[in-house]
Short mmCIF file of C-alpha atoms and ligand atoms in Angstrom, two decimals:
data_model
loop_
_atom_site.label_atom_id
_atom_site.label_comp_id
_atom_site.label_asym_id
_atom_site.label_seq_id
_atom_site.Cartn_x
_atom_site.Cartn_y
_atom_site.Cartn_z
CA GLU A 557 0.00 0.00 0.00
CA LYS A 558 1.28 3.46 -0.73
CA GLY A 559 -0.34 5.05 2.35
CA THR A 560 -0.06 8.83 2.26
CA TYR A 561 2.29 8.80 -0.72
CA PRO A 562 0.99 9.92 -4.11
CA HIS A 563 3.10 7.29 -5.86
CA PHE A 564 4.85 4.02 -5.05
CA MET A 565 8.04 5.38 -6.57
CA LEU A 566 8.27 8.21 -4.04
CA LYS A 567 7.47 5.83 -1.19
CA GLU A 568 10.15 3.42 -2.37
CA ILE A 569 12.71 6.22 -2.71
CA ASP A 570 11.94 7.21 0.88
CA GLU A 571 12.25 3.64 2.14
CA GLN A 572 15.89 3.42 1.10
CA PRO A 573 17.49 4.37 4.46
CA LEU A 574 15.24 1.83 6.16
CA VAL A 575 16.14 -0.88 3.65
CA LEU A 576 19.82 -0.18 4.17
CA ARG A 577 19.45 -0.50 7.93
CA ARG A 578 17.56 -3.76 7.45
CA ILE A 579 20.38 -5.10 5.27
CA ILE A 580 22.93 -4.13 7.93
CA GLN A 581 20.88 -6.06 10.48
CA GLU A 582 20.24 -9.11 8.31
CA TYR A 583 23.89 -9.47 7.30
CA GLN A 584 25.36 -9.11 10.77
CA ASN A 585 25.64 -11.56 13.68
CA GLU A 586 25.63 -10.85 17.44
CA ASP A 587 29.38 -10.30 17.39
CA ASN A 588 29.01 -7.60 14.73
CA GLU A 589 30.62 -9.83 12.14
CA ILE A 590 29.30 -10.35 8.63
CA LYS A 591 26.70 -13.11 8.56
CA LEU A 592 26.64 -14.90 5.22
CA ASP A 593 25.77 -18.35 3.91
CA PRO A 594 29.07 -20.30 4.31
CA ASP A 595 28.52 -21.90 0.89
CA VAL A 596 28.42 -18.48 -0.75
CA ARG A 597 31.61 -17.54 1.07
CA GLN A 598 33.29 -20.71 -0.15
CA ALA A 599 32.10 -20.20 -3.75
CA MET A 600 33.51 -16.67 -3.73
CA LYS A 601 36.81 -17.94 -2.32
CA ASP A 602 37.06 -20.78 -4.82
CA CYS A 603 36.47 -18.86 -8.04
CA ASP A 604 39.16 -17.22 -10.12
CA ARG A 605 36.83 -14.80 -11.93
CA ILE A 606 33.31 -13.51 -11.46
CA TYR A 607 30.85 -12.96 -14.30
CA ILE A 608 27.99 -10.67 -13.30
CA ILE A 609 24.92 -11.06 -15.50
CA ALA A 610 21.99 -8.64 -15.30
CA ALA A 611 19.71 -6.26 -17.18
CA GLY A 612 18.75 -2.58 -16.88
CA THR A 613 19.15 -1.07 -13.45
CA SER A 614 20.45 -4.34 -12.02
CA TYR A 615 23.21 -4.26 -14.66
CA HIS A 616 24.09 -0.76 -13.45
CA ALA A 617 24.34 -2.10 -9.88
CA GLY A 618 26.65 -4.79 -11.25
CA LEU A 619 29.00 -2.13 -12.65
CA ILE A 620 29.39 -0.75 -9.14
CA GLY A 621 29.61 -4.26 -7.65
CA LYS A 622 32.61 -4.94 -9.89
CA GLN A 623 34.42 -2.01 -8.25
CA PHE A 624 33.70 -3.37 -4.76
CA ILE A 625 34.76 -6.93 -5.57
CA GLU A 626 37.91 -5.96 -7.43
CA LYS A 627 39.01 -3.32 -4.93
CA PHE A 628 38.22 -5.27 -1.75
CA ALA A 629 38.36 -8.97 -2.66
CA LYS A 630 40.87 -8.69 -5.54
CA ILE A 631 38.93 -11.04 -7.82
CA PRO A 632 38.60 -9.98 -11.48
CA VAL A 633 35.00 -9.27 -12.46
CA GLU A 634 33.28 -8.97 -15.83
CA VAL A 635 29.82 -7.40 -16.01
CA HIS A 636 27.58 -8.43 -18.88
CA VAL A 637 24.20 -7.38 -20.19
CA ALA A 638 22.22 -10.61 -20.04
CA SER A 639 20.63 -10.33 -23.48
CA GLU A 640 24.02 -9.90 -25.17
CA PHE A 641 25.95 -12.54 -23.28
CA SER A 642 25.00 -15.59 -25.29
CA TYR A 643 25.83 -14.08 -28.69
CA ASN A 644 29.38 -13.31 -27.70
CA MET A 645 30.16 -15.51 -24.78
CA PRO A 646 33.57 -14.43 -23.50
CA LEU A 647 36.33 -16.96 -23.03
CA LEU A 648 35.70 -18.22 -19.53
CA SER A 649 38.32 -18.62 -16.85
CA GLU A 650 39.06 -22.00 -15.29
CA LYS A 651 36.89 -21.50 -12.22
CA PRO A 652 34.19 -18.97 -13.05
CA LEU A 653 31.42 -17.98 -10.66
CA PHE A 654 28.29 -16.54 -12.24
CA VAL A 655 26.45 -13.89 -10.25
CA TYR A 656 22.92 -13.06 -11.40
CA ILE A 657 21.58 -9.75 -10.12
CA SER A 658 17.82 -9.40 -10.48
CA GLN A 659 15.26 -7.54 -8.40
CA SER A 660 12.40 -9.75 -9.57
CA GLY A 661 14.37 -12.94 -10.13
CA GLU A 662 12.20 -13.48 -13.20
CA THR A 663 14.04 -11.67 -15.99
CA ALA A 664 14.01 -14.03 -18.96
CA ASP A 665 17.23 -12.67 -20.48
CA SER A 666 19.13 -13.44 -17.30
CA ARG A 667 17.47 -16.82 -16.92
CA ALA A 668 18.51 -17.82 -20.45
CA VAL A 669 22.14 -17.25 -19.47
CA LEU A 670 21.66 -19.16 -16.21
CA VAL A 671 20.33 -22.17 -18.11
CA GLN A 672 23.34 -22.01 -20.41
CA THR A 673 25.98 -21.66 -17.67
CA LYS A 674 24.40 -24.40 -15.60
CA GLN A 675 24.62 -26.70 -18.59
CA LEU A 676 28.31 -25.91 -18.71
CA GLY A 677 28.47 -26.91 -15.03
CA HIS A 678 29.41 -23.52 -13.57
CA PRO A 679 28.23 -22.43 -10.11
CA ALA A 680 25.67 -19.64 -9.90
CA LEU A 681 24.73 -17.15 -7.20
CA THR A 682 21.55 -15.08 -7.52
CA ILE A 683 21.19 -11.76 -5.73
CA THR A 684 17.48 -10.98 -5.69
CA ASN A 685 14.63 -9.31 -3.88
CA VAL A 686 12.41 -12.38 -4.35
CA PRO A 687 13.96 -15.50 -2.79
CA GLY A 688 11.38 -17.94 -4.25
CA SER A 689 11.83 -16.59 -7.77
CA THR A 690 12.97 -18.59 -10.79
CA LEU A 691 16.54 -17.26 -10.78
CA SER A 692 16.80 -17.96 -7.08
CA ARG A 693 15.45 -21.51 -7.32
CA GLU A 694 17.61 -22.42 -10.29
CA ALA A 695 20.89 -21.02 -8.97
CA ASP A 696 23.08 -22.83 -6.45
CA TYR A 697 23.02 -19.97 -3.95
CA THR A 698 20.90 -16.91 -3.19
CA LEU A 699 21.51 -13.65 -1.40
CA HIS A 700 18.38 -11.74 -0.43
CA LEU A 701 18.08 -7.97 -0.87
CA HIS A 702 15.50 -7.47 1.89
CA ALA A 703 14.17 -4.39 0.11
CA GLY A 704 10.49 -5.29 0.51
CA PRO A 705 8.16 -5.40 -2.50
CA GLU A 706 9.08 -2.91 -5.21
CA ILE A 707 5.89 -1.91 -6.99
CA ALA A 708 6.86 1.11 -9.11
CA VAL A 709 8.16 0.01 -12.50
CA ALA A 710 11.24 2.21 -12.13
CA SER A 711 13.63 0.45 -9.79
CA THR A 712 14.97 2.53 -6.89
CA LYS A 713 15.35 0.77 -3.55
CA ALA A 714 16.33 -2.52 -5.22
CA TYR A 715 19.27 -0.77 -6.90
CA THR A 716 20.63 0.71 -3.68
CA ALA A 717 20.00 -2.61 -1.88
CA GLN A 718 21.91 -4.49 -4.61
CA MET A 719 24.92 -2.22 -4.19
CA ALA A 720 24.84 -2.55 -0.39
CA VAL A 721 24.69 -6.36 -0.53
CA LEU A 722 27.48 -6.42 -3.13
CA ALA A 723 29.64 -4.26 -0.85
CA ILE A 724 29.06 -6.62 2.07
CA LEU A 725 29.76 -9.64 -0.13
CA ALA A 726 33.00 -8.09 -1.40
CA VAL A 727 34.26 -7.28 2.09
CA ASP A 728 33.28 -10.71 3.37
CA THR A 729 35.23 -12.34 0.55
CA ALA A 730 38.25 -10.17 1.28
CA LYS A 731 38.15 -11.27 4.92
CA ALA A 732 37.71 -14.93 3.95
CA LYS A 733 40.79 -14.60 1.75
CA GLY A 734 42.77 -13.02 4.58
CA ILE A 735 43.00 -9.60 2.93
CA GLU A 736 43.41 -6.83 5.52
CA LEU A 737 40.92 -4.00 5.03
CA ASP A 738 40.65 -0.70 6.76
CA PHE A 739 36.91 -0.56 6.09
CA ASP A 740 33.96 -1.57 8.24
CA PRO A 741 31.10 -2.05 5.79
CA MET A 742 28.32 -1.95 8.37
CA GLN A 743 29.59 1.25 9.92
CA GLU A 744 30.07 2.86 6.51
CA LEU A 745 26.63 1.74 5.30
CA ALA A 746 25.06 3.22 8.45
CA ILE A 747 26.65 6.55 7.52
CA VAL A 748 25.19 6.13 4.02
CA ALA A 749 21.73 5.47 5.49
CA ASN A 750 21.92 8.72 7.46
CA ALA A 751 23.02 10.62 4.36
CA MET A 752 20.09 9.18 2.40
CA GLU A 753 17.73 10.31 5.11
CA ALA A 754 19.10 13.83 4.97
CA LEU A 755 18.41 13.93 1.21
CA ALA A 756 14.89 12.61 1.56
CA ASP A 757 14.18 15.58 3.84
CA GLN A 758 15.15 18.05 1.12
CA LYS A 759 12.87 16.98 -1.69
CA GLU A 760 11.88 20.55 -2.63
CA VAL A 761 15.44 21.16 -3.80
CA PHE A 762 15.15 18.36 -6.34
CA GLU A 763 11.67 19.40 -7.39
CA ASP A 764 13.11 22.85 -8.12
CA LEU A 765 16.09 21.39 -10.00
CA ALA A 766 13.75 19.28 -12.12
CA ARG A 767 11.72 22.38 -12.93
CA ASP A 768 14.77 24.57 -13.63
CA PHE A 769 16.63 22.10 -15.81
CA LEU A 770 14.10 19.73 -17.31
CA ALA A 771 10.69 21.41 -17.62
CA THR A 772 10.64 21.74 -21.39
CA THR A 773 13.79 20.04 -22.62
CA ARG A 774 13.81 17.27 -25.22
CA ASN A 775 17.04 15.76 -23.97
CA CYS A 776 19.42 15.68 -21.03
CA PHE A 777 22.91 14.30 -20.53
CA PHE A 778 24.51 12.95 -17.39
CA ILE A 779 28.27 13.12 -17.11
CA GLY A 780 30.68 11.68 -14.59
CA ARG A 781 34.04 10.01 -14.35
CA SER A 782 35.00 6.76 -12.64
CA ILE A 783 32.10 5.41 -10.57
CA ASP A 784 30.17 8.66 -11.04
CA TYR A 785 29.88 7.70 -14.70
CA TYR A 786 28.06 4.47 -13.84
CA VAL A 787 25.65 6.34 -11.58
CA GLY A 788 25.05 8.80 -14.41
CA VAL A 789 24.05 5.96 -16.70
CA GLU A 790 21.52 4.83 -14.09
CA GLY A 791 20.29 8.44 -13.69
CA ALA A 792 19.74 8.62 -17.43
CA LEU A 793 17.79 5.36 -17.45
CA LYS A 794 15.57 6.58 -14.61
CA LEU A 795 14.88 9.86 -16.38
CA LYS A 796 14.11 8.33 -19.76
CA GLU A 797 11.85 5.59 -18.50
CA ILE A 798 9.52 7.76 -16.45
CA SER A 799 9.71 11.24 -18.01
CA TYR A 800 10.32 10.17 -21.64
CA ILE A 801 13.08 12.77 -21.93
CA GLN A 802 15.85 11.41 -24.11
CA ALA A 803 18.69 11.00 -21.63
CA GLU A 804 22.15 9.47 -21.84
CA GLY A 805 25.02 9.00 -19.44
CA PHE A 806 28.50 9.78 -20.71
CA ALA A 807 32.00 9.36 -19.33
CA GLY A 808 33.44 12.86 -18.95
CA GLY A 809 36.57 11.91 -20.86
CA GLU A 810 34.54 10.71 -23.85
CA LEU A 811 32.84 14.08 -24.44
CA LYS A 812 35.62 15.38 -26.67
CA HIS A 813 35.53 12.17 -28.69
CA GLY A 814 32.18 12.98 -30.21
CA THR A 815 29.31 13.51 -27.83
CA ILE A 816 30.12 17.15 -27.14
CA ALA A 817 28.68 17.79 -30.62
CA LEU A 818 25.25 17.27 -29.06
CA ILE A 819 25.52 20.30 -26.78
CA GLU A 820 23.37 23.23 -27.87
CA GLU A 821 22.25 26.43 -26.22
CA GLY A 822 20.31 25.38 -23.12
CA THR A 823 21.01 21.62 -23.24
CA PRO A 824 20.77 20.36 -19.66
CA ILE A 825 23.87 18.58 -18.38
CA ILE A 826 23.78 16.94 -14.99
CA ALA A 827 27.29 16.34 -13.68
CA LEU A 828 28.24 14.23 -10.68
CA ALA A 829 31.42 15.08 -8.75
CA THR A 830 31.97 12.76 -5.79
CA GLN A 831 35.43 11.37 -6.53
CA GLU A 832 38.44 13.34 -5.38
CA GLY A 833 40.83 11.89 -7.94
CA VAL A 834 38.75 13.09 -10.88
CA ASN A 835 37.23 16.25 -9.44
CA ASP A 836 39.40 18.61 -11.48
CA SER A 837 38.80 16.68 -14.70
CA ILE A 838 35.02 16.57 -14.35
CA ARG A 839 35.03 20.27 -13.46
CA GLY A 840 36.95 20.83 -16.69
CA ASN A 841 34.21 19.01 -18.59
CA VAL A 842 31.58 21.19 -16.93
CA GLN A 843 33.44 24.30 -18.11
CA GLU A 844 33.65 22.88 -21.64
CA VAL A 845 29.92 22.24 -21.89
CA ILE A 846 29.03 25.59 -20.31
CA ALA A 847 31.25 27.28 -22.91
CA ARG A 848 29.05 25.63 -25.56
CA GLY A 849 25.85 26.90 -24.03
CA ALA A 850 24.86 24.01 -21.76
CA ASN A 851 22.70 24.50 -18.70
CA ALA A 852 24.86 22.69 -16.13
CA CYS A 853 23.63 21.23 -12.87
CA VAL A 854 26.50 19.98 -10.72
CA ILE A 855 25.91 17.61 -7.84
CA SER A 856 29.03 17.26 -5.73
CA MET A 857 30.08 15.77 -2.43
CA LYS A 858 31.03 17.60 0.73
CA GLY A 859 34.71 18.42 0.62
CA LEU A 860 34.76 18.60 -3.20
CA GLU A 861 32.16 21.31 -3.71
CA LYS A 862 32.71 24.51 -5.67
CA ASP A 863 30.77 27.77 -5.89
CA GLY A 864 27.70 27.39 -8.05
CA ASP A 865 27.10 23.68 -7.45
CA SER A 866 23.38 22.89 -7.45
CA PHE A 867 23.57 20.44 -4.56
CA VAL A 868 26.22 19.14 -2.17
CA LEU A 869 25.80 15.57 -0.92
CA PRO A 870 26.73 14.65 2.67
CA LYS A 871 30.11 12.95 2.87
CA VAL A 872 30.23 9.15 2.77
CA HIS A 873 33.04 6.69 2.02
CA GLU A 874 34.31 7.36 -1.49
CA LEU A 875 33.49 3.87 -2.81
CA LEU A 876 29.95 3.90 -1.41
CA THR A 877 28.97 7.23 -2.96
CA PRO A 878 26.70 5.63 -5.62
CA ILE A 879 24.29 4.48 -2.90
CA VAL A 880 23.75 8.14 -2.00
CA SER A 881 24.40 9.97 -5.25
CA VAL A 882 21.68 8.11 -7.13
CA LEU A 883 18.99 9.61 -4.86
CA PRO A 884 19.10 13.08 -6.43
CA PHE A 885 18.74 11.40 -9.84
CA GLN A 886 15.78 9.32 -8.67
CA LEU A 887 14.09 12.41 -7.21
CA ILE A 888 14.87 14.68 -10.16
CA SER A 889 13.47 12.01 -12.51
CA TYR A 890 10.38 11.63 -10.36
CA TYR A 891 9.64 15.36 -10.33
CA ALA A 892 10.45 15.77 -14.03
CA ALA A 893 7.88 13.07 -14.77
CA LEU A 894 5.32 14.73 -12.49
CA HIS A 895 5.86 18.12 -14.09
CA ARG A 896 5.18 16.51 -17.45
CA ASP A 897 2.07 14.66 -16.27
CA CYS A 898 3.59 11.26 -16.90
CA ASP A 899 2.34 8.11 -15.20
CA VAL A 900 5.22 7.77 -12.74
CA ASP A 901 4.49 4.29 -11.41
CA LYS A 902 3.46 2.75 -14.72
CA PRO A 903 5.41 4.32 -17.55
CA ARG A 904 4.28 3.58 -21.09
CA ASN A 905 5.60 0.46 -22.86
CA LEU A 906 7.22 -0.98 -19.71
CA ALA A 907 6.48 -3.95 -17.48
CA LYS A 908 7.81 -4.50 -13.96
CA SER A 909 9.34 -7.83 -14.76
CA VAL A 910 10.37 -8.72 -18.27
CA THR A 911 9.63 -12.40 -18.65
CA VAL A 912 10.20 -12.64 -22.39
CA GLU A 913 13.56 -12.65 -24.13
C1 LIG B 152 14.65 0.16 -14.55
C2 LIG B 152 14.16 -1.20 -14.39
C3 LIG B 152 14.65 -2.26 -15.33
C4 LIG B 152 15.05 -3.50 -14.54
C5 LIG B 152 15.41 -4.66 -15.49
C6 LIG B 152 15.92 -5.86 -14.73
O1 LIG B 152 14.14 1.00 -13.57
O2 LIG B 152 13.39 -1.48 -13.50
O3 LIG B 152 15.70 -1.81 -16.10
O4 LIG B 152 16.14 -3.17 -13.72
O5 LIG B 152 14.30 -5.00 -16.25
O6 LIG B 152 14.96 -6.35 -13.85
P1 LIG B 152 15.33 -7.34 -12.70
O7 LIG B 152 16.22 -6.63 -11.76
O8 LIG B 152 14.01 -7.71 -12.06
O9 LIG B 152 16.01 -8.52 -13.33
#
């Protein structure tokens, strides 16, 4: 039930801090250690390469998950769009582990790959919001997202839950492999939950940004570098699916290789700046697009902000920024859709779970 909320999407956006706290609880034992199915731990330890298979928003969570697993657990990760995987199956390593990320657990494209990799005899782990789902039943192992039912077609809380569970999984694997980490995932995720809450209390800001930047535009581009780029791609998907504005996410460094040709007088550009190492470069990109007439909205993180930024996110651990920085994009997309009288919860041409290939 959506209670006092006008739309499920807004309710689900608001539930994100709660979902994060639930995940912290569910994945922790009495001694404040990570609690995880020992078989999953073993499978992660035994593999020499991880292949993440997913679609849409879950694929975008996989792109972030790769960063966690490679940086913490030091296992190479490939992330593949499910529908493309079978046509060009990569050469597999000796001991691959397939990780299927799916909110619904019913996505036919992902299931087709699972059938194929099971036939080849490779182990499979499904990370899903629906433990009894097809992908969960047919995989060897399941990790639950604990996000509660997601009703709005546009995925919000499942995406942030996926990233949180992937972070916990990555740290757990690092520990199982004896890798020393100066990072307490539960503590850091609790900080993220507080940051999310602070954003949810400032919705008017994002309603205003949606009005200022997106009221009448035909298109909008998201730019970022490093992990901000992946969040931008998710922001673009959110915006296009519910507001029908043509939106794309670009890597800042790629602008000069072609896409900057798209910038016209008044083109909205939403830039994300949460990563210290690339702050100067993304700021350079913002100057370049402004010089070509773009209407730039910069969302930065505390400590990296500059005069004129449209919003400054509360500080969280640099690797976990996507779990916070996607909220402005979810809210801006929501309000842009509202301003344009779109059906937020049930956008045209889309179904909540895509059970055909
Ligand atoms: C976007 C969205 C879709 C799904 C995709 C995969 O907001 O909801 O892109 O993420 O269809 O669905 P699941 O995660 O159920 O496999």
